[in-house]
């Protein structure tokens, strides 16, 4: 029998929390339960069905993430966007107002500005805790944060936003994808709900699309009703792959943190680089906030080339680091946000958001960091010619 999850540390929880031990064989891993039809009545007196989000493999992920994020319960979905859309539609109704962070993930920005407003929901955008307080209205029901944000790695004072939410009775939600539960636990800072695109660090191997939400039992019960109607569940095989990835989460994130810190400090001193955006660097505008609320600064950073025309050449000359969309996998990936995540914005909008054409975003993998340093050294030298 597992000791109480509260007494165990993160690396141990990654491995053991939620595992469905197989009494028939004594196997060490959760079996994959492929059924979509389950008998009733059953010992739990519960109707089990994949779209009810309660199959054994879905529960393994939910229990593991609830333990890692210090929540009471969780649900696993077929994508990060399935979590975000289900949560927003479950908790907002026509006439409600919600406040979103200004530099949202592109998919969430599209969902909010294209879909949510069609249902008569009012939205505002804000940048920091003071901004959030100023945006409050009598009909505000929800505040939605990303910290660190994409691609400038801005951090919001989470305890301040959580306090505001408690005082005003509004649901506080954070997309914790960039930080992972290893580096940051927003529920322990007072947040109501934590969501993840599990496609990124949680699975960590760039081969599963999934999402997770962790919260109180009451919030999860309400979300499960909405989720059953919207139908964005994850199948048993993908749950198993995600469980396998999660076992090494703490180990991977430690290496992501270390490699990103080394690479960010190296690029900061490189003559071709104007600025590096990484919350672990003392000159980052939100370094003090990040140091207070994060255990590690994560594997994501961005940097600005002095000469924007070098960006394409840099990407084509890297040999280890791969130009690609997405992030959070074991392999290092690089992209130019003005061409990828932020390409739908006008140049003026991008400028306002601080996204220049010479801005490059890196998802630092777990390769030997010396190989990454050498790769950037040679690619920047050649790109400068
Ligand atoms: C990728 C991502 C999402 C969306 O997740 P999907 O799994 O692609 O649906 C949401 N938020 C952040 C911060 C992401 O990086």
mmCIF file with all atom_site columns, C-alpha atoms and ligand atoms in Angstrom, residues 77-84 104-108 144 146 148-150 175-178 195-200 208-211 300 326-327 361, ligand 1:
data_model
loop_
_atom_site.group_PDB
_atom_site.id
_atom_site.type_symbol
_atom_site.label_atom_id
_atom_site.label_alt_id
_atom_site.label_comp_id
_atom_site.label_asym_id
_atom_site.label_entity_id
_atom_site.label_seq_id
_atom_site.pdbx_PDB_ins_code
_atom_site.Cartn_x
_atom_site.Cartn_y
_atom_site.Cartn_z
_atom_site.occupancy
_atom_site.B_iso_or_equiv
_atom_site.pdbx_formal_charge
_atom_site.auth_seq_id
_atom_site.auth_comp_id
_atom_site.auth_asym_id
_atom_site.auth_atom_id
_atom_site.pdbx_PDB_model_num
ATOM   1  C CA . UNK A 1 77  ? -8.392  15.066 -21.757 1.00 0.00 ? 77  UNK A CA 1
ATOM   2  C CA . UNK A 1 78  ? -7.428  14.427 -25.388 1.00 0.00 ? 78  UNK A CA 1
ATOM   3  C CA . UNK A 1 79  ? -5.614  17.789 -25.720 1.00 0.00 ? 79  UNK A CA 1
ATOM   4  C CA . UNK A 1 80  ? -4.746  20.929 -23.807 1.00 0.00 ? 80  UNK A CA 1
ATOM   5  C CA . UNK A 1 81  ? -7.369  22.853 -25.799 1.00 0.00 ? 81  UNK A CA 1
ATOM   6  C CA . UNK A 1 82  ? -10.036 20.271 -24.832 1.00 0.00 ? 82  UNK A CA 1
ATOM   7  C CA . UNK A 1 83  ? -9.318  21.084 -21.166 1.00 0.00 ? 83  UNK A CA 1
ATOM   8  C CA . UNK A 1 84  ? -9.351  24.848 -21.705 1.00 0.00 ? 84  UNK A CA 1
ATOM   9  C CA . UNK A 1 104 ? -1.969  34.083 -23.943 1.00 0.00 ? 104 UNK A CA 1
ATOM   10 C CA . UNK A 1 105 ? -0.998  30.896 -25.769 1.00 0.00 ? 105 UNK A CA 1
ATOM   11 C CA . UNK A 1 106 ? -2.118  31.425 -29.405 1.00 0.00 ? 106 UNK A CA 1
ATOM   12 C CA . UNK A 1 107 ? -4.737  28.626 -29.386 1.00 0.00 ? 107 UNK A CA 1
ATOM   13 C CA . UNK A 1 108 ? -6.307  29.944 -26.182 1.00 0.00 ? 108 UNK A CA 1
ATOM   14 C CA . UNK A 1 144 ? -6.979  33.144 -16.328 1.00 0.00 ? 144 UNK A CA 1
ATOM   15 C CA . UNK A 1 146 ? -0.097  31.937 -17.842 1.00 0.00 ? 146 UNK A CA 1
ATOM   16 C CA . UNK A 1 148 ? 5.842   32.061 -17.301 1.00 0.00 ? 148 UNK A CA 1
ATOM   17 C CA . UNK A 1 149 ? 4.217   33.250 -20.534 1.00 0.00 ? 149 UNK A CA 1
ATOM   18 C CA . UNK A 1 150 ? 4.983   32.556 -24.181 1.00 0.00 ? 150 UNK A CA 1
ATOM   19 C CA . UNK A 1 175 ? -2.083  27.293 -17.496 1.00 0.00 ? 175 UNK A CA 1
ATOM   20 C CA . UNK A 1 176 ? 1.010   25.772 -15.807 1.00 0.00 ? 176 UNK A CA 1
ATOM   21 C CA . UNK A 1 177 ? 2.334   24.090 -18.986 1.00 0.00 ? 177 UNK A CA 1
ATOM   22 C CA . UNK A 1 178 ? 5.652   25.995 -19.148 1.00 0.00 ? 178 UNK A CA 1
ATOM   23 C CA . UNK A 1 195 ? -4.360  23.144 -16.325 1.00 0.00 ? 195 UNK A CA 1
ATOM   24 C CA . UNK A 1 196 ? -1.627  21.631 -18.497 1.00 0.00 ? 196 UNK A CA 1
ATOM   25 C CA . UNK A 1 197 ? -1.140  20.814 -22.115 1.00 0.00 ? 197 UNK A CA 1
ATOM   26 C CA . UNK A 1 198 ? 0.205   17.342 -21.271 1.00 0.00 ? 198 UNK A CA 1
ATOM   27 C CA . UNK A 1 199 ? 1.400   17.240 -24.900 1.00 0.00 ? 199 UNK A CA 1
ATOM   28 C CA . UNK A 1 200 ? 4.418   19.227 -23.702 1.00 0.00 ? 200 UNK A CA 1
ATOM   29 C CA . UNK A 1 208 ? 1.087   12.225 -27.365 1.00 0.00 ? 208 UNK A CA 1
ATOM   30 C CA . UNK A 1 209 ? -1.585  14.949 -27.504 1.00 0.00 ? 209 UNK A CA 1
ATOM   31 C CA . UNK A 1 210 ? -3.248  15.291 -24.085 1.00 0.00 ? 210 UNK A CA 1
ATOM   32 C CA . UNK A 1 211 ? -4.379  17.746 -21.399 1.00 0.00 ? 211 UNK A CA 1
ATOM   33 C CA . UNK A 1 300 ? 11.969  27.660 -22.168 1.00 0.00 ? 300 UNK A CA 1
ATOM   34 C CA . UNK A 1 326 ? 5.622   22.660 -30.085 1.00 0.00 ? 326 UNK A CA 1
ATOM   35 C CA . UNK A 1 327 ? 7.818   22.415 -26.990 1.00 0.00 ? 327 UNK A CA 1
ATOM   36 C CA . UNK A 1 361 ? 12.213  30.894 -28.963 1.00 0.00 ? 361 UNK A CA 1
HETATM 37 C C1 . LIG B 2 .   ? 0.429   23.671 -26.425 1.00 0.00 ? 1   LIG B C1 1
HETATM 38 C C2 . LIG B 2 .   ? -0.181  24.532 -25.416 1.00 0.00 ? 1   LIG B C2 1
HETATM 39 C C3 . LIG B 2 .   ? -1.572  24.534 -25.208 1.00 0.00 ? 1   LIG B C3 1
HETATM 40 C C4 . LIG B 2 .   ? -2.532  23.714 -26.044 1.00 0.00 ? 1   LIG B C4 1
HETATM 41 O O1 . LIG B 2 .   ? -2.330  22.346 -25.852 1.00 0.00 ? 1   LIG B O1 1
HETATM 42 P P1 . LIG B 2 .   ? -2.670  21.224 -26.971 1.00 0.00 ? 1   LIG B P1 1
HETATM 43 O O2 . LIG B 2 .   ? -2.277  19.969 -26.270 1.00 0.00 ? 1   LIG B O2 1
HETATM 44 O O3 . LIG B 2 .   ? -1.879  21.526 -28.192 1.00 0.00 ? 1   LIG B O3 1
HETATM 45 O O4 . LIG B 2 .   ? -4.139  21.313 -27.228 1.00 0.00 ? 1   LIG B O4 1
HETATM 46 C C5 . LIG B 2 .   ? -2.073  25.353 -24.206 1.00 0.00 ? 1   LIG B C5 1
HETATM 47 N N1 . LIG B 2 .   ? -1.262  26.141 -23.465 1.00 0.00 ? 1   LIG B N1 1
HETATM 48 C C6 . LIG B 2 .   ? 0.068   26.165 -23.652 1.00 0.00 ? 1   LIG B C6 1
HETATM 49 C C7 . LIG B 2 .   ? 0.911   27.056 -22.792 1.00 0.00 ? 1   LIG B C7 1
HETATM 50 C C8 . LIG B 2 .   ? 0.659   25.365 -24.627 1.00 0.00 ? 1   LIG B C8 1
HETATM 51 O O5 . LIG B 2 .   ? 1.985   25.417 -24.811 1.00 0.00 ? 1   LIG B O5 1
#
